[in-house]
PDB file of C-alpha atoms and ligand atoms in Angstrom:
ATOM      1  CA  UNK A   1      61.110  36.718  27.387  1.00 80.00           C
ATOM      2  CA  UNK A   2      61.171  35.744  31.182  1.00 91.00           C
ATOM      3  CA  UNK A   3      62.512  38.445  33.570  1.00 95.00           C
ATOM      4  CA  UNK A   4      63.468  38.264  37.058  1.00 95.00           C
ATOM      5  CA  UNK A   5      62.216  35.051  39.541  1.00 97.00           C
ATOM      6  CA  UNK A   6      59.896  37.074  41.457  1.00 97.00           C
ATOM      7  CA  UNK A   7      59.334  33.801  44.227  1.00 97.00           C
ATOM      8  CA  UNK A   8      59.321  30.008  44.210  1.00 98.00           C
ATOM      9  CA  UNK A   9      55.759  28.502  45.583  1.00 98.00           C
ATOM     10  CA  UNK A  10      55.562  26.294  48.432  1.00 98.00           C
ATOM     11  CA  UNK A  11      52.829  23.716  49.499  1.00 98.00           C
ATOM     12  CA  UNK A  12      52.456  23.385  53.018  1.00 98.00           C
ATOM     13  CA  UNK A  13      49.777  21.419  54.968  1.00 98.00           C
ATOM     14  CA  UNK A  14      50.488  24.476  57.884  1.00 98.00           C
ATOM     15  CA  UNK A  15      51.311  27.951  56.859  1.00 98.00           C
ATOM     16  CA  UNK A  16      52.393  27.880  60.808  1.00 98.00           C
ATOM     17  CA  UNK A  17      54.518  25.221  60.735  1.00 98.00           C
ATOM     18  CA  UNK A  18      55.941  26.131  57.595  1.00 98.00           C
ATOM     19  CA  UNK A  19      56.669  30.170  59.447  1.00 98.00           C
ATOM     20  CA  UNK A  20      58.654  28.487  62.364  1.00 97.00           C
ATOM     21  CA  UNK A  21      60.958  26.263  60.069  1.00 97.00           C
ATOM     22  CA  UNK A  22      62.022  29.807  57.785  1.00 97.00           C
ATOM     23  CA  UNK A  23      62.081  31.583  60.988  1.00 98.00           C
ATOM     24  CA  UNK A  24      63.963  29.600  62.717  1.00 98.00           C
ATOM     25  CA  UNK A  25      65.489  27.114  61.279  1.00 98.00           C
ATOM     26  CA  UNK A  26      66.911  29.145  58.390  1.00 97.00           C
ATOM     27  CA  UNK A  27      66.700  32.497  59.954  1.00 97.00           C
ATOM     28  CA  UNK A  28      64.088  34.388  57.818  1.00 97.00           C
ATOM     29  CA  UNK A  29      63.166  37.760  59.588  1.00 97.00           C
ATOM     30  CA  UNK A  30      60.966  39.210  56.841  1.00 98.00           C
ATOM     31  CA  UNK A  31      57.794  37.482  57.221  1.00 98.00           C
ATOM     32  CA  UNK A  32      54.570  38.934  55.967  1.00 97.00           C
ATOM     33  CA  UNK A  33      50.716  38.082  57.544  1.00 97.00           C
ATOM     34  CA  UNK A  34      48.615  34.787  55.928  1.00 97.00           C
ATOM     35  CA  UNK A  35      45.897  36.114  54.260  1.00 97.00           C
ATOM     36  CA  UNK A  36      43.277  33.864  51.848  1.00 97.00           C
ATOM     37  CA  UNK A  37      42.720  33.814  48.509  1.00 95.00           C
ATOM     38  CA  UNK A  38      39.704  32.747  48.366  1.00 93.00           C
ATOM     39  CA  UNK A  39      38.763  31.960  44.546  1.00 88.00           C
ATOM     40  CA  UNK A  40      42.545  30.333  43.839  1.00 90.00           C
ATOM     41  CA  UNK A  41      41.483  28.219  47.308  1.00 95.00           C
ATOM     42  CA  UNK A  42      44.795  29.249  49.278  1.00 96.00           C
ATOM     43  CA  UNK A  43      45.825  30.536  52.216  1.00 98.00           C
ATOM     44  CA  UNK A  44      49.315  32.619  51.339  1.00 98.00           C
ATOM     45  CA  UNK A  45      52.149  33.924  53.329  1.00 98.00           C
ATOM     46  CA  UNK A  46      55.251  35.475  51.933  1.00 98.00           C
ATOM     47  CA  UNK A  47      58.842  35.261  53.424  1.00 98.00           C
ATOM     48  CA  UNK A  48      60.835  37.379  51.937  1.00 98.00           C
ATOM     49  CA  UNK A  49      64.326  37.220  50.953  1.00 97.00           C
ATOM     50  CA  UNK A  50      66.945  39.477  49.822  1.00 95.00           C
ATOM     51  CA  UNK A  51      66.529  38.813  46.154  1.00 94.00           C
ATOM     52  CA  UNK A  52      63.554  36.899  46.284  1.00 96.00           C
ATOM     53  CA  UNK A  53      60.274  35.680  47.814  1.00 97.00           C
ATOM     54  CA  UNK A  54      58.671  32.363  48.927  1.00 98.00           C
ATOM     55  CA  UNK A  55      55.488  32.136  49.050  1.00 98.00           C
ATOM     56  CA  UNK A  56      54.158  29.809  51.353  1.00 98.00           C
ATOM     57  CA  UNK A  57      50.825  28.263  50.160  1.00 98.00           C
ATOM     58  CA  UNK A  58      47.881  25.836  52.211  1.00 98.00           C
ATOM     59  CA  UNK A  59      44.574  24.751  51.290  1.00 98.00           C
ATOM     60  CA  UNK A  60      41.359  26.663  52.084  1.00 98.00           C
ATOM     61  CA  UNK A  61      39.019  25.356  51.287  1.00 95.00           C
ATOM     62  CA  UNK A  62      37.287  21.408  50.051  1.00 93.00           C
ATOM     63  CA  UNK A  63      38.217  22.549  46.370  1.00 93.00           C
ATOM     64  CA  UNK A  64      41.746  23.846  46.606  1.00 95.00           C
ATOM     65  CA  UNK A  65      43.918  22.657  44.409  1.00 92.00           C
ATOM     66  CA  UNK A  66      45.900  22.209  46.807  1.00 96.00           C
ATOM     67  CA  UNK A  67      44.851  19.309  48.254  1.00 97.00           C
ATOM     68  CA  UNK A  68      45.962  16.565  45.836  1.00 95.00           C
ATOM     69  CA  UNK A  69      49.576  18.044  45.809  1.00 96.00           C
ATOM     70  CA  UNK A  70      49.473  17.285  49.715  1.00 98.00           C
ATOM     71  CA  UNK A  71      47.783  14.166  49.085  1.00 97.00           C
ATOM     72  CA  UNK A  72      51.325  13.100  46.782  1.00 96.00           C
ATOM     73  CA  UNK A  73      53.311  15.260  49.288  1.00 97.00           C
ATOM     74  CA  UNK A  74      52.036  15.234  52.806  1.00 97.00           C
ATOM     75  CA  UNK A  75      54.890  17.068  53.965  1.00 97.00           C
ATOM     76  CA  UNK A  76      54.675  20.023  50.923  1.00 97.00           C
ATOM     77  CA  UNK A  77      57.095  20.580  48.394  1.00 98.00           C
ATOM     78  CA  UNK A  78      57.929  23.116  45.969  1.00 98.00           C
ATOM     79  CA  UNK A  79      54.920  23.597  43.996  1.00 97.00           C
ATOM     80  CA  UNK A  80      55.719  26.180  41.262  1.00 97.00           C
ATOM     81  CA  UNK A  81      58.227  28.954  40.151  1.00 98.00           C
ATOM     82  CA  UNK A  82      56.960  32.343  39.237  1.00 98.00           C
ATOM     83  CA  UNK A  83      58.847  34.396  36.591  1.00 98.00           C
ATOM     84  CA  UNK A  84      58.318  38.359  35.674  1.00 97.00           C
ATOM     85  CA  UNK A  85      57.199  39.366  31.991  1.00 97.00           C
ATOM     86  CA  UNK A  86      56.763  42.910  31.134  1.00 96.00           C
ATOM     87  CA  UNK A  87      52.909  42.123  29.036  1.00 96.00           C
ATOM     88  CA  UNK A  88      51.143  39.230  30.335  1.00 97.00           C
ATOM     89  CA  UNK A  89      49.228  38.891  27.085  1.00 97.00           C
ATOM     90  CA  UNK A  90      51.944  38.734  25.012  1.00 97.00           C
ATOM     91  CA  UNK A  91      53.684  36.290  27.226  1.00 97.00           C
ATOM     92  CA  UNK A  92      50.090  34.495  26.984  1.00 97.00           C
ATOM     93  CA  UNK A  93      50.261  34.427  23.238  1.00 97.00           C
ATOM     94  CA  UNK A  94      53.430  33.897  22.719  1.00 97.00           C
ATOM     95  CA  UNK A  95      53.326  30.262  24.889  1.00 97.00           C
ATOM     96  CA  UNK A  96      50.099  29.148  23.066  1.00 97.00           C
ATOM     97  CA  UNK A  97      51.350  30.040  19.738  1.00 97.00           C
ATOM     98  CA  UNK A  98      54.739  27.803  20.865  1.00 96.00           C
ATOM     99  CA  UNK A  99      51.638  24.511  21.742  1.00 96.00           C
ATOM    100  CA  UNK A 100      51.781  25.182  25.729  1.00 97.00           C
ATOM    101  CA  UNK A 101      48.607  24.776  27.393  1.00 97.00           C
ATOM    102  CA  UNK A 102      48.113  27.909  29.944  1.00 98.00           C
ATOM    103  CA  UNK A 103      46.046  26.957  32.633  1.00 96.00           C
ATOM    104  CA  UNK A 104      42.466  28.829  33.295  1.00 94.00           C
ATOM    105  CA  UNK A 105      41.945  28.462  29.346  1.00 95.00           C
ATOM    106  CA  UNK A 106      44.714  31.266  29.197  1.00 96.00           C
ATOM    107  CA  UNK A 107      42.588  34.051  31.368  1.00 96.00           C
ATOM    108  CA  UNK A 108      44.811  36.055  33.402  1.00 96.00           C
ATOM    109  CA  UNK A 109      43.799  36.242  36.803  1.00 94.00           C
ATOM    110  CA  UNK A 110      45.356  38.601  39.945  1.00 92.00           C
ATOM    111  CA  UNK A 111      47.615  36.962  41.457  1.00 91.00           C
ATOM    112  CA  UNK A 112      48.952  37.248  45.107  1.00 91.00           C
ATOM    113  CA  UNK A 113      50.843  40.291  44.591  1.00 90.00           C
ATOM    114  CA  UNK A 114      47.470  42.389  43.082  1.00 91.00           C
ATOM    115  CA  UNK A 115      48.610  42.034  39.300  1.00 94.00           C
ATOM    116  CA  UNK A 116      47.838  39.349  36.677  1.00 96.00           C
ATOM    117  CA  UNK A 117      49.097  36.061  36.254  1.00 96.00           C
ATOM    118  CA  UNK A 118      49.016  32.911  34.119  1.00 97.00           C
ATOM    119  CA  UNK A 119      50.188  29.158  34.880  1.00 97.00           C
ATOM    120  CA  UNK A 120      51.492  27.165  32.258  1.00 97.00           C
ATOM    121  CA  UNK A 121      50.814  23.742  32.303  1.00 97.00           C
ATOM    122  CA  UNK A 122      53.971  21.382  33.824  1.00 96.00           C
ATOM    123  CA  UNK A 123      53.406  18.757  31.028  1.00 96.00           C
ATOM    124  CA  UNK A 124      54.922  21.669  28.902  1.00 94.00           C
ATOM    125  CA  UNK A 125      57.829  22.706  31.376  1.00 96.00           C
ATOM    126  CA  UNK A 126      59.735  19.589  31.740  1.00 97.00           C
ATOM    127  CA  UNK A 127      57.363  18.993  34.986  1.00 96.00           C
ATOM    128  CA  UNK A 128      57.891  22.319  36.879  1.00 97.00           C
ATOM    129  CA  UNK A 129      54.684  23.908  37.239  1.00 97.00           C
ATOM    130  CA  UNK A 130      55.320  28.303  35.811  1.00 98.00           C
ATOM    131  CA  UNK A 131      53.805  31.045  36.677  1.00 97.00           C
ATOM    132  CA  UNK A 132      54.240  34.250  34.915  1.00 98.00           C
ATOM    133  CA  UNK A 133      53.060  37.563  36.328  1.00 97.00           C
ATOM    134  CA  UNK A 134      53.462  41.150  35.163  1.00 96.00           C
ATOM    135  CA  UNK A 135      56.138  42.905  36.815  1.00 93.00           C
ATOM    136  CA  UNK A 136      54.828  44.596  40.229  1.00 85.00           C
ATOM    137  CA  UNK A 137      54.746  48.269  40.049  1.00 80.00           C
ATOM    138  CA  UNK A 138      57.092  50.193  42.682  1.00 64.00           C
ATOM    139  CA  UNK A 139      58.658  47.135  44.136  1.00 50.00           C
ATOM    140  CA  UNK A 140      62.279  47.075  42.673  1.00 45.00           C
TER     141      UNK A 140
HETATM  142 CO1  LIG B   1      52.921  32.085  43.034  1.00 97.09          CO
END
């Protein structure tokens, strides 16, 4: 059912700080602009890789969700992995049907890269926080 890892998601109290250690610590070059999103409460930044992204999360916001990772983690962390599936509501179905609680009462919502995406629940994933979202259009 899962396709391709399409990026792992990273916590960060500083999208900035975060930049400079890919950068230049580990030699990143591809390196997109923060932007918010503002109803998921995050500040986002992707790095990309040759197979893969990260993408570099903060809180905006007093309700991001954000926060209480940070408040576990202080320094970040990975927060979640995000797999490709070809129909979202299937995918959606498919989980519930199998007793995993997606996240969001199983609404899809757009995701960082502009198509629809679903969170299932880490209590379900061995404690590894998934995302699924439908495979981009004209980015392969
Ligand atoms: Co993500």
């Amino acid at each position: 059912m899962i396709g391709k890892l399409n990026h792992v998601g990273v916590a960060t109290p500083s999208i900035d700080e975060s930049v400079k250690l890919y950068r230049d610590v580990l030699g990143a070059t591809k390196i997109g602009e923060k932007f918010v999103m503002e109803e998921q409460g995050v500040w986002v930044c992707f790095v990309d890789l040759p197979n893969s992204q990260i993408e570099l999360i903060e809180p905006y916001g007093e309700k991001s969700p954000i926060h209480g990772f940070l408040a576990k983690s202080p320094l970040g962390g990975q927060h979640h992995i995000c797999f490709e599936v070809e129909d979202i509501e299937k995918a959606r179905d498919d989980l519930q049907a199998k007793g995993a609680t997606v996240l969001n009462n199983g609404v899809p919502r757009i995701g960082a890269h502009g198509v629809p995406v679903i969170f299932v629940h880490p209590k379900n994933m061995g404690g590894v926080l998934v995302e699924l979202m439908a495979t981009p259009t004209g980015h392969h």
